[in-house]
CSV table of C-alpha atoms in Angstrom, one decimal:
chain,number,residue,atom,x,y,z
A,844,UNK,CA,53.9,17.7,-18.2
A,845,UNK,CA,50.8,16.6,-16.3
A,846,UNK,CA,49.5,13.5,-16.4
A,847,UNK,CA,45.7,13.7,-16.6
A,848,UNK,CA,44.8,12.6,-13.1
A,849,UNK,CA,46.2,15.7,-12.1
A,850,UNK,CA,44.6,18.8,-11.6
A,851,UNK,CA,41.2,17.6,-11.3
A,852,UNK,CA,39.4,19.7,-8.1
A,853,UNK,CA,36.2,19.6,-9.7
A,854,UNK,CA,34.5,16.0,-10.9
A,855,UNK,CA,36.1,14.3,-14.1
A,856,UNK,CA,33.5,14.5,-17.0
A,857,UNK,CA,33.2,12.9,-20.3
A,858,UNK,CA,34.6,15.5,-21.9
A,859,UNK,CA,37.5,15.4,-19.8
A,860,UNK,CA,37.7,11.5,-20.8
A,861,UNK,CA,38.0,12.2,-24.5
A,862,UNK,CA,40.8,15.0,-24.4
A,863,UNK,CA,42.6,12.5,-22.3
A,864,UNK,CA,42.6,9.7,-24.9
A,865,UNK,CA,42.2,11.9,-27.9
A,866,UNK,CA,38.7,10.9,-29.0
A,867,UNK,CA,35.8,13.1,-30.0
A,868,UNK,CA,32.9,13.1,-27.4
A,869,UNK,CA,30.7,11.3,-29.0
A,870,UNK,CA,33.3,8.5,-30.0
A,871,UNK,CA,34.2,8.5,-25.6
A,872,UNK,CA,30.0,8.7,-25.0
A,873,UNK,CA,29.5,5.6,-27.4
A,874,UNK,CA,32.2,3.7,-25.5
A,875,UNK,CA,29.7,3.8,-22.8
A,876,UNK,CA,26.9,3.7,-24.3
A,877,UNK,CA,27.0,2.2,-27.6
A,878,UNK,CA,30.1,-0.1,-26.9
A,879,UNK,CA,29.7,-2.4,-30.4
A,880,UNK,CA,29.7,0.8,-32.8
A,881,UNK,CA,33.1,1.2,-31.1
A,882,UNK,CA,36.8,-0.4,-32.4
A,883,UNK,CA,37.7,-2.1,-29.9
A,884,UNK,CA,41.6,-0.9,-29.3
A,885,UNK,CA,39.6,2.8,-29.5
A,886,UNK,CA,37.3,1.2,-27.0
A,887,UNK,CA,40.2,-0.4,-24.4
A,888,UNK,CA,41.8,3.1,-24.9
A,889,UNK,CA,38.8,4.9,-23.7
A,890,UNK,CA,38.5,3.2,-20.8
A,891,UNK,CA,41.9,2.8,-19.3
A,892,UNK,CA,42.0,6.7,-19.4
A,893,UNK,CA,38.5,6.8,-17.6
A,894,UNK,CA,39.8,3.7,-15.0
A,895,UNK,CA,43.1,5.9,-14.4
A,896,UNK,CA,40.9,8.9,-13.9
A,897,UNK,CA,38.8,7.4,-11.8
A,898,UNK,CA,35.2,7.9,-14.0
A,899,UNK,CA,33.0,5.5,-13.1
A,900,UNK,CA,31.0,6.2,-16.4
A,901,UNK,CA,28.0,8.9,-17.2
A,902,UNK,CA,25.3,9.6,-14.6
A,903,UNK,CA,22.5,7.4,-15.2
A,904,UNK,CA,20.3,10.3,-14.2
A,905,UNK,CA,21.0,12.8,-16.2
A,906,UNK,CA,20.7,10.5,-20.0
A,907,UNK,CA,17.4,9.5,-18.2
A,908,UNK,CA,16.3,13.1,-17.0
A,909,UNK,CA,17.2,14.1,-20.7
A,910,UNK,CA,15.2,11.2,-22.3
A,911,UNK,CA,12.5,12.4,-20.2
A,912,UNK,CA,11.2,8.6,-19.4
A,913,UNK,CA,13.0,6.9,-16.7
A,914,UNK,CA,10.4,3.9,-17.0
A,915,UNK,CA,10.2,3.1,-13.0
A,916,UNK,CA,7.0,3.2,-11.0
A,917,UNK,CA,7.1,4.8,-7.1
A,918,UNK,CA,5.3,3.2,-4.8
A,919,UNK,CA,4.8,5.4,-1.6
A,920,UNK,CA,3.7,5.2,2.0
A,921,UNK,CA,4.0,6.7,5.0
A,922,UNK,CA,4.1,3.5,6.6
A,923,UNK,CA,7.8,2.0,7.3
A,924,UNK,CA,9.5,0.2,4.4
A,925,UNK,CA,8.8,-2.7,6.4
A,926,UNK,CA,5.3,-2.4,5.9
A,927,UNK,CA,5.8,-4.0,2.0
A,928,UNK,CA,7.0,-7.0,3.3
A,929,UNK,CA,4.9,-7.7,6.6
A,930,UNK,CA,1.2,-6.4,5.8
A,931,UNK,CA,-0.3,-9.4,3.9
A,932,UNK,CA,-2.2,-7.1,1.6
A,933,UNK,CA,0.8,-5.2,1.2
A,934,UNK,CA,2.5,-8.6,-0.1
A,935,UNK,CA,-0.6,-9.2,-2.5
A,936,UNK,CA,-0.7,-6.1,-4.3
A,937,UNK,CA,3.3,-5.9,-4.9
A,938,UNK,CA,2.8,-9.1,-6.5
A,939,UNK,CA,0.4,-7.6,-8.8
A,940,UNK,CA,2.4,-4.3,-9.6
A,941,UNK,CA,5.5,-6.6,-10.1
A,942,UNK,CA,4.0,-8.3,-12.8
A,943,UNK,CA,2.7,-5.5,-14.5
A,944,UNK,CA,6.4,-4.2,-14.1
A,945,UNK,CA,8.1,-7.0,-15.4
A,946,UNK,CA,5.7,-7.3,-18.2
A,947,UNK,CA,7.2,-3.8,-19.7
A,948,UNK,CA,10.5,-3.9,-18.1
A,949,UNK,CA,10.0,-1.5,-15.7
A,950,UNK,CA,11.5,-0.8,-12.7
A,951,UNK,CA,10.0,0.1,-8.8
A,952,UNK,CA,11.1,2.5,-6.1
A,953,UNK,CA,9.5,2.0,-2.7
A,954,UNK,CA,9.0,4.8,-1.1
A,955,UNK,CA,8.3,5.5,2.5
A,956,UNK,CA,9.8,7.6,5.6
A,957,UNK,CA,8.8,7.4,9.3
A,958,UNK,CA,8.3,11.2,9.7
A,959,UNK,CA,7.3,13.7,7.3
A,960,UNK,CA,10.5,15.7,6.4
A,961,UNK,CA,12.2,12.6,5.1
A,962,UNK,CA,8.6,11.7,3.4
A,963,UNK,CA,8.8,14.9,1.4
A,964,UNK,CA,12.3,14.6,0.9
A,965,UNK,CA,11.9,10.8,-0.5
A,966,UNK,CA,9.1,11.9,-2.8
A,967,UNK,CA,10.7,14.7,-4.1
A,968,UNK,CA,14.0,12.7,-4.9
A,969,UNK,CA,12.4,9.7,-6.7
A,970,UNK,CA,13.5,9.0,-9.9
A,971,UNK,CA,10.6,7.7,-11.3
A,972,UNK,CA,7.7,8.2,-14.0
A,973,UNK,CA,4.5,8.4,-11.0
A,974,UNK,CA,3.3,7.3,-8.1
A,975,UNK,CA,1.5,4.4,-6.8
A,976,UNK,CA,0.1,5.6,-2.9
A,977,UNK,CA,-1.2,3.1,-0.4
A,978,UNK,CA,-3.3,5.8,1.1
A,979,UNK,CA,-3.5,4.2,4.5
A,980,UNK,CA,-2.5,6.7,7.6
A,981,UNK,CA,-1.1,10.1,6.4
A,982,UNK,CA,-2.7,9.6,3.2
A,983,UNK,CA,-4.0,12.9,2.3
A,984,UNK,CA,-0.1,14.1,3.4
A,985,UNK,CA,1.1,11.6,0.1
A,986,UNK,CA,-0.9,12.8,-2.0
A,987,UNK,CA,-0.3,16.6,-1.5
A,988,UNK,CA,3.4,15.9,-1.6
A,989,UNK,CA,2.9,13.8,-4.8
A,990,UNK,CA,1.5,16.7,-6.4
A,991,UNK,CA,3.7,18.9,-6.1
A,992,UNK,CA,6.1,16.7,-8.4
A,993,UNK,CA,3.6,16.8,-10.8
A,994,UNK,CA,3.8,13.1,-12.2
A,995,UNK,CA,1.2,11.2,-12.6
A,996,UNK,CA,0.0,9.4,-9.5
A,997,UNK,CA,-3.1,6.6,-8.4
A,998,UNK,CA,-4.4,6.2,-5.2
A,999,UNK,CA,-4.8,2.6,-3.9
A,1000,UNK,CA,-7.8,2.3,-1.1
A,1001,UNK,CA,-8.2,6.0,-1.1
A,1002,UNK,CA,-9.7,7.4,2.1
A,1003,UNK,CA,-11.1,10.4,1.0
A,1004,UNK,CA,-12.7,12.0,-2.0
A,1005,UNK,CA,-11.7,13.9,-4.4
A,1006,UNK,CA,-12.4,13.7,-8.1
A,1007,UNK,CA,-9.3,15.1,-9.4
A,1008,UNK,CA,-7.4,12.0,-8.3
A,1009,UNK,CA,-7.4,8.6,-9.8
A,1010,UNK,CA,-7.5,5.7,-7.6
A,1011,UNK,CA,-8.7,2.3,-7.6
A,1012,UNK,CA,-10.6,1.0,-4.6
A,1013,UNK,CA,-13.7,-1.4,-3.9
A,1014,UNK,CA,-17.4,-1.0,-3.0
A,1015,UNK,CA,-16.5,-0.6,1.0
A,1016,UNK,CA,-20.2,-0.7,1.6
A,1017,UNK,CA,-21.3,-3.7,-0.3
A,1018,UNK,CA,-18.3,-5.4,1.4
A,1019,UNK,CA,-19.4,-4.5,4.9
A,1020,UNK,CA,-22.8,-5.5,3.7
A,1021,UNK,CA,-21.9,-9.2,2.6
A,1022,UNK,CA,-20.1,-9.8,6.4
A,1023,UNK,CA,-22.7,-8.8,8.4
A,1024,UNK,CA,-25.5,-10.5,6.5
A,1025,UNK,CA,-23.2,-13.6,6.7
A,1026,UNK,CA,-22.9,-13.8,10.6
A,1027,UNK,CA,-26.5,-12.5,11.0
A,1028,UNK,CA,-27.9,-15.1,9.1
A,1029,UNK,CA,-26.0,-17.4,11.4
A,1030,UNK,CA,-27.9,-16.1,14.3
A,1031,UNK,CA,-25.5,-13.4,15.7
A,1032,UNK,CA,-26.9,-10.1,17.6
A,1033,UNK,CA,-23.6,-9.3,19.9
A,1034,UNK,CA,-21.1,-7.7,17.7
A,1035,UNK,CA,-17.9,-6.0,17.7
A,1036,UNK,CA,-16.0,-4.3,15.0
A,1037,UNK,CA,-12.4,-3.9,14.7
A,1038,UNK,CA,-12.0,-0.7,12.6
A,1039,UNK,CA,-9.4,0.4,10.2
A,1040,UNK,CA,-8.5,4.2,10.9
A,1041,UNK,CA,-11.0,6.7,10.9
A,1042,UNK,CA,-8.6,10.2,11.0
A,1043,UNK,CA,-5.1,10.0,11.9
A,1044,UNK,CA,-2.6,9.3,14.7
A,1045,UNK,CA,-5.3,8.2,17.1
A,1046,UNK,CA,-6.9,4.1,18.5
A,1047,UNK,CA,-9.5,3.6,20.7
A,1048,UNK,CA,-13.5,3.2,20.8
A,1049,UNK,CA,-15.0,5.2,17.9
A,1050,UNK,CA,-18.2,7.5,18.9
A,1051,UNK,CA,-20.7,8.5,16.5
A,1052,UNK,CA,-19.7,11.6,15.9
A,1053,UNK,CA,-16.3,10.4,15.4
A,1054,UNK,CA,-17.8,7.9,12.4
A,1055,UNK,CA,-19.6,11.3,11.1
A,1056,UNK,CA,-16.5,13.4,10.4
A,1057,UNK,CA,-14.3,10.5,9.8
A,1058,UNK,CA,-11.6,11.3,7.2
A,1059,UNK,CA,-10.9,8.5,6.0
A,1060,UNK,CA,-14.3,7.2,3.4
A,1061,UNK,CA,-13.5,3.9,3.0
A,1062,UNK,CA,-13.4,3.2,6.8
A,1063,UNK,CA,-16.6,5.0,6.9
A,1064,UNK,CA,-18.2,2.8,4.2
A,1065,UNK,CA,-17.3,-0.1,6.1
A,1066,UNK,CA,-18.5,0.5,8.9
A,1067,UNK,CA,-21.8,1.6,7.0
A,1068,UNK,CA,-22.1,-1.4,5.4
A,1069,UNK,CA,-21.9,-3.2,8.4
A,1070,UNK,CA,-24.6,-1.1,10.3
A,1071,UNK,CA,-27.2,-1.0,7.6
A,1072,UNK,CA,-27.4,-4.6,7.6
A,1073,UNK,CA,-27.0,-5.4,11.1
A,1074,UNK,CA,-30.0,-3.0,11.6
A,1075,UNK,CA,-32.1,-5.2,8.9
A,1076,UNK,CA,-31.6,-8.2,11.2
A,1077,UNK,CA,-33.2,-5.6,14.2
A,1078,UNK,CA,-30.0,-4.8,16.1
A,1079,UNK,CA,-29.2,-1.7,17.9
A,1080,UNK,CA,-26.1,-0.6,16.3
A,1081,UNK,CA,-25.8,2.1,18.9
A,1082,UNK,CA,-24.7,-0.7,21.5
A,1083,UNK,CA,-21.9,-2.4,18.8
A,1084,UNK,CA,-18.5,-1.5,20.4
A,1085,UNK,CA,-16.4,-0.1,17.5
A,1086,UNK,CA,-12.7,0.3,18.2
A,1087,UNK,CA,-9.7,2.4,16.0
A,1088,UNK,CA,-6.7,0.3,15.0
A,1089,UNK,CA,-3.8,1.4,13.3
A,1090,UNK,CA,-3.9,-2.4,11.7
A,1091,UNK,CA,-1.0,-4.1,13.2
A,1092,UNK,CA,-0.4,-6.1,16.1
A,1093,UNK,CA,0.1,-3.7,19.2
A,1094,UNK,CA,-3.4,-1.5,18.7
A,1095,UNK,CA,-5.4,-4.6,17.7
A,1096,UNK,CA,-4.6,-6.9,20.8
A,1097,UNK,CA,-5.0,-3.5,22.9
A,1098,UNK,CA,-8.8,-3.3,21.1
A,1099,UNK,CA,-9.7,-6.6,22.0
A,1100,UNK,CA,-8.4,-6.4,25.9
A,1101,UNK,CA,-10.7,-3.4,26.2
A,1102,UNK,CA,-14.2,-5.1,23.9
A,1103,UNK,CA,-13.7,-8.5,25.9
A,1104,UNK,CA,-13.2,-6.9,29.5
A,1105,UNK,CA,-16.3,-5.0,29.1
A,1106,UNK,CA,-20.1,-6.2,30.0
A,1107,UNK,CA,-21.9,-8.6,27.3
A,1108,UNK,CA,-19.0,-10.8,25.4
A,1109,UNK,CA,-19.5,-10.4,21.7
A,1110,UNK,CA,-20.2,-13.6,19.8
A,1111,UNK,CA,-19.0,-12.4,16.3
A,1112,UNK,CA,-15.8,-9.8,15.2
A,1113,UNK,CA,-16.2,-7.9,11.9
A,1114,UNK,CA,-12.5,-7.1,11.3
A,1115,UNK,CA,-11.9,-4.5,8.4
A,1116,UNK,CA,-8.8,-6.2,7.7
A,1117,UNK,CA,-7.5,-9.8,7.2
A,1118,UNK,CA,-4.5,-9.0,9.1
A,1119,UNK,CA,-6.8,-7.9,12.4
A,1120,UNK,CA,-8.8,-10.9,12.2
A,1121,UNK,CA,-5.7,-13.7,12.1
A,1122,UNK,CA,-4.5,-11.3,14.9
A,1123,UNK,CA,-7.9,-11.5,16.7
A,1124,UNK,CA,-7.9,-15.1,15.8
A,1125,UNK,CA,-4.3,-15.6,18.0
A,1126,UNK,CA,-5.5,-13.3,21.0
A,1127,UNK,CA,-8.7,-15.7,21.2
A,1128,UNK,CA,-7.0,-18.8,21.2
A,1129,UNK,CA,-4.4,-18.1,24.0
A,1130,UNK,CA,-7.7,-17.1,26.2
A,1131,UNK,CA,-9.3,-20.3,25.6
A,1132,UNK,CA,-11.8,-18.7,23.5
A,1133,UNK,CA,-12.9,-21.1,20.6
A,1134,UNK,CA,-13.5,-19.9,16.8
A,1135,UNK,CA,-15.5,-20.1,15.8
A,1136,UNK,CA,-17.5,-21.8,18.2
A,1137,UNK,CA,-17.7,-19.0,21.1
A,1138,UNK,CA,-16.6,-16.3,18.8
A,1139,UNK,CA,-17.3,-16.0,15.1
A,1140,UNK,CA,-14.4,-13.7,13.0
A,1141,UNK,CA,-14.8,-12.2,9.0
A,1142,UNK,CA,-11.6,-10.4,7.8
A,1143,UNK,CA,-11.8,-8.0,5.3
A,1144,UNK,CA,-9.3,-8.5,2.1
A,1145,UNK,CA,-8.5,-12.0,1.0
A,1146,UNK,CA,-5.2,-12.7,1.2
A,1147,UNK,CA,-3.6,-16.2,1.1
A,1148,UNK,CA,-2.5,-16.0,4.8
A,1149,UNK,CA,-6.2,-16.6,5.6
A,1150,UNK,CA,-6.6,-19.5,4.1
A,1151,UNK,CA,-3.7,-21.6,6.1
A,1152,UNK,CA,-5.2,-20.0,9.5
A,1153,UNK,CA,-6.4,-22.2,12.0
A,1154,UNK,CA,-9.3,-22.1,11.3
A,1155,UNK,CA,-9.3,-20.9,8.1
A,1156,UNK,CA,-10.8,-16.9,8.1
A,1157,UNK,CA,-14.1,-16.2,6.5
A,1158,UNK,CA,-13.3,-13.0,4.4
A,1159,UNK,CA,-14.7,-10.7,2.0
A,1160,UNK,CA,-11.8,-10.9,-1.0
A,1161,UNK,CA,-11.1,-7.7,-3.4
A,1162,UNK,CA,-8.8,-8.5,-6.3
A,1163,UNK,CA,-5.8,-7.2,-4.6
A,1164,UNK,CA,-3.3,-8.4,-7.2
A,1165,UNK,CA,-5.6,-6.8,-9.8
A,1166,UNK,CA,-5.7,-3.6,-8.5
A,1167,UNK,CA,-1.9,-3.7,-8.2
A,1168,UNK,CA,-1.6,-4.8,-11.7
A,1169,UNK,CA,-4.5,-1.9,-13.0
A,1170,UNK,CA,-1.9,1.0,-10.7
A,1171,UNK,CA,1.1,-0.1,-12.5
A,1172,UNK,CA,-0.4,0.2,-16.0
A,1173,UNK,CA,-2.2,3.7,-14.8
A,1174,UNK,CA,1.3,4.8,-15.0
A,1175,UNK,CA,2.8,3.2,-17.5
A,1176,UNK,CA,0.2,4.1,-20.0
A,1177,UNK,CA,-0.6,7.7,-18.3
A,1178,UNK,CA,-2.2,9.7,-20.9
A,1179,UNK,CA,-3.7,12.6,-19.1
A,1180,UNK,CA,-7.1,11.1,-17.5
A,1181,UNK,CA,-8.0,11.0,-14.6
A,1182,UNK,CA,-9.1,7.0,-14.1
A,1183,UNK,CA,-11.3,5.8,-11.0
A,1184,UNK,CA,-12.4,2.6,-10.7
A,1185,UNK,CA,-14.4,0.7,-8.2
A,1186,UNK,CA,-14.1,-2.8,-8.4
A,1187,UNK,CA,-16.3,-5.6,-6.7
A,1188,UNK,CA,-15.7,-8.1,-3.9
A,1189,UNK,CA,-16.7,-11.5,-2.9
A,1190,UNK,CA,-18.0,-13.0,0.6
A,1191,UNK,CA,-15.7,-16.5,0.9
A,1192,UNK,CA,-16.8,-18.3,4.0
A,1193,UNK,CA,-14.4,-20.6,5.8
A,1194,UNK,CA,-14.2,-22.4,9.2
A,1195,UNK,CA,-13.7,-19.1,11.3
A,1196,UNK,CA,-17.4,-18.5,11.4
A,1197,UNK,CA,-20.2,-20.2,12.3
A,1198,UNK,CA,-23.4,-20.7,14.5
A,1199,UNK,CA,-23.8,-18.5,17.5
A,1200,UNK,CA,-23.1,-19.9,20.6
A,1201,UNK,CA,-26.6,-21.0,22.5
A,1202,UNK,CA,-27.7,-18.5,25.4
């Protein structure tokens, strides 16, 4: 006679299991499920048949696929998973979709790929309930892949617009806005901005036309913000040297090489992110450059790194953590609405800024 490990080609099943040891199905399903209804020399019975088979128990998957709830939260990039645990915003708004997480018990699945077949595979394949997108570069690629799962999904920082999507973001412009004035009224008129990306898969100085049909809105608003204030204070914007960074170390030093070996040195950087600025902040320093007494710097985001810089960065603070925190329950609490918010931000001046230099 056979013993039961034999004649097995195809995977051992739960149904298998029960024959085995003489059980019904559902008595060999509660052993694994609902061990305490169970007697327990039924129980030990169970699962020596299912260690001498070698079943490791039922696929998670499939009781979650069937409950139709598999309470986790995606949270997708095109960015490498790397980028969670380096970017400083990145960090911030974790933090605040962890605690929305562990509030409810819920679970996270980063998701991210350095090309775009693995991208689409990796969205396709995640087990979860929606999507949180950091809508950075390759954003508009996330969000057409995320549809096609048809979960739920919100947009963090979206750079484009479209109404059928939620997302949470901040007033870009106001933000820009509350930099500029801030330096201005210090006396600036030489200015440079280090820009967040405009399209995709390109750095370097930004043109007008470039700003025009730039993909990406929330760049764009930036940058707006920035302009329509400098020009209040009488400066030709036309002359401000703008430059494409892909917001991490290599393209950001590369932008200030090419503003600072040009004619006229600026005397203040608007940086749309915190992490440009501390990296501006670094460049300057090993070139003898002072901040912010030759060269004033505002970030852009409000994370806690800025605040331990030396000096410590002027910024203009969104409630990263908050946003994270108003994703996660998006998705938790999905009911079929399309949510966008816009939330407000906050000029906090620090050391990095100050008078400009005399002439």
């Amino acid at each position: 006679m056979a013993s039961p490990i034999e004649g097995h080609a195809r995977p051992i099943r739960l149904a298998d299991i029960a024959k085995a040891a003489g059980v019904s199905h559902g008595t060999a399903s509660n052993v694994f499920s609902r061990p305490e209804i169970v007697r327990a020399e039924v129980r030990e019975k169970v699962k020596a048949v299912a260690e001498a088979m070698g079943y490791a128990g039922p696929d998670p998957k499939g009781r979650l696929l069937r409950a139709g709830k598999v309470n986790a939260i995606g949270v997708g990039t095109t960015e490498p998973l790397s980028y969670f645990f380096e970017d400083p915003f990145a960090r911030v708004m974790m933090a605040g979709i962890s605690e929305a997480c562990d509030a409810t018990g819920a679970g996270i699945a980063l998701v991210s790929a350095a090309n775009q077949e693995k991208l689409a595979w990796n969205i396709q394949s995640a087990l979860v309930d929606g999507f949180i997108l950091f809508c950075i570069e390759g954003g508009s690629r996330l969000v057409d892949l995320t549809r096609e799962r048809r979960l739920p999904f919100v947009a963090l920082e979206l750079g484009f617009h479209d109404e059928t999507i939620s997302a949470i973001g901040v007033d870009n412009v106001a933000g820009g806005r509350l930099a500029a004035r801030h330096v201005a009224e210090l006396g600036h008129r030489r200015f440079a901005v280090l820009s967040l990306t405009l399209g995709e898969e390109r750095t370097g100085f930004v043109t007008p036309e470039m700003v025009r049909s730039a993909v990406y809105t929330g760049t764009r608003d930036r940058l707006a913000g920035y302009f329509e204030e400098l020009s209040r204070f009488g400066v030709d914007t036309t002359k401000i040297p703008v430059f494409e960074t892909e917001n991490e170390e290599k393209s950001t030093r590369a932008g200030l090489e090419a503003i600072f070996s040009g004619g006229e040195r600026p005397t203040a950087i608007l940086a749309m992110s915190d992490r440009m600025a501390l990296i501006a902040i670094e460049w300057l320093a090993k070139r003898g450059l002072k901040v912010p007494q030759d060269v004033s710097i505002v970030g852009f985001d409000g994370v806690p790194d800025g605040a331990l810089s030396d000096p410590p960065l002027t910024t203009i603070a969104q409630p990263i953590a908050e946003i994270g925190r108003r994703a996660a329950h998006m998705i938790l609490d999905f009911d079929g609405t399309v949510r966008r918010e816009t939330m407000g931000v906050e000029l906090v001046v620090r050391a990095s800024t100050g008078p400009a230099p005399k002439s």
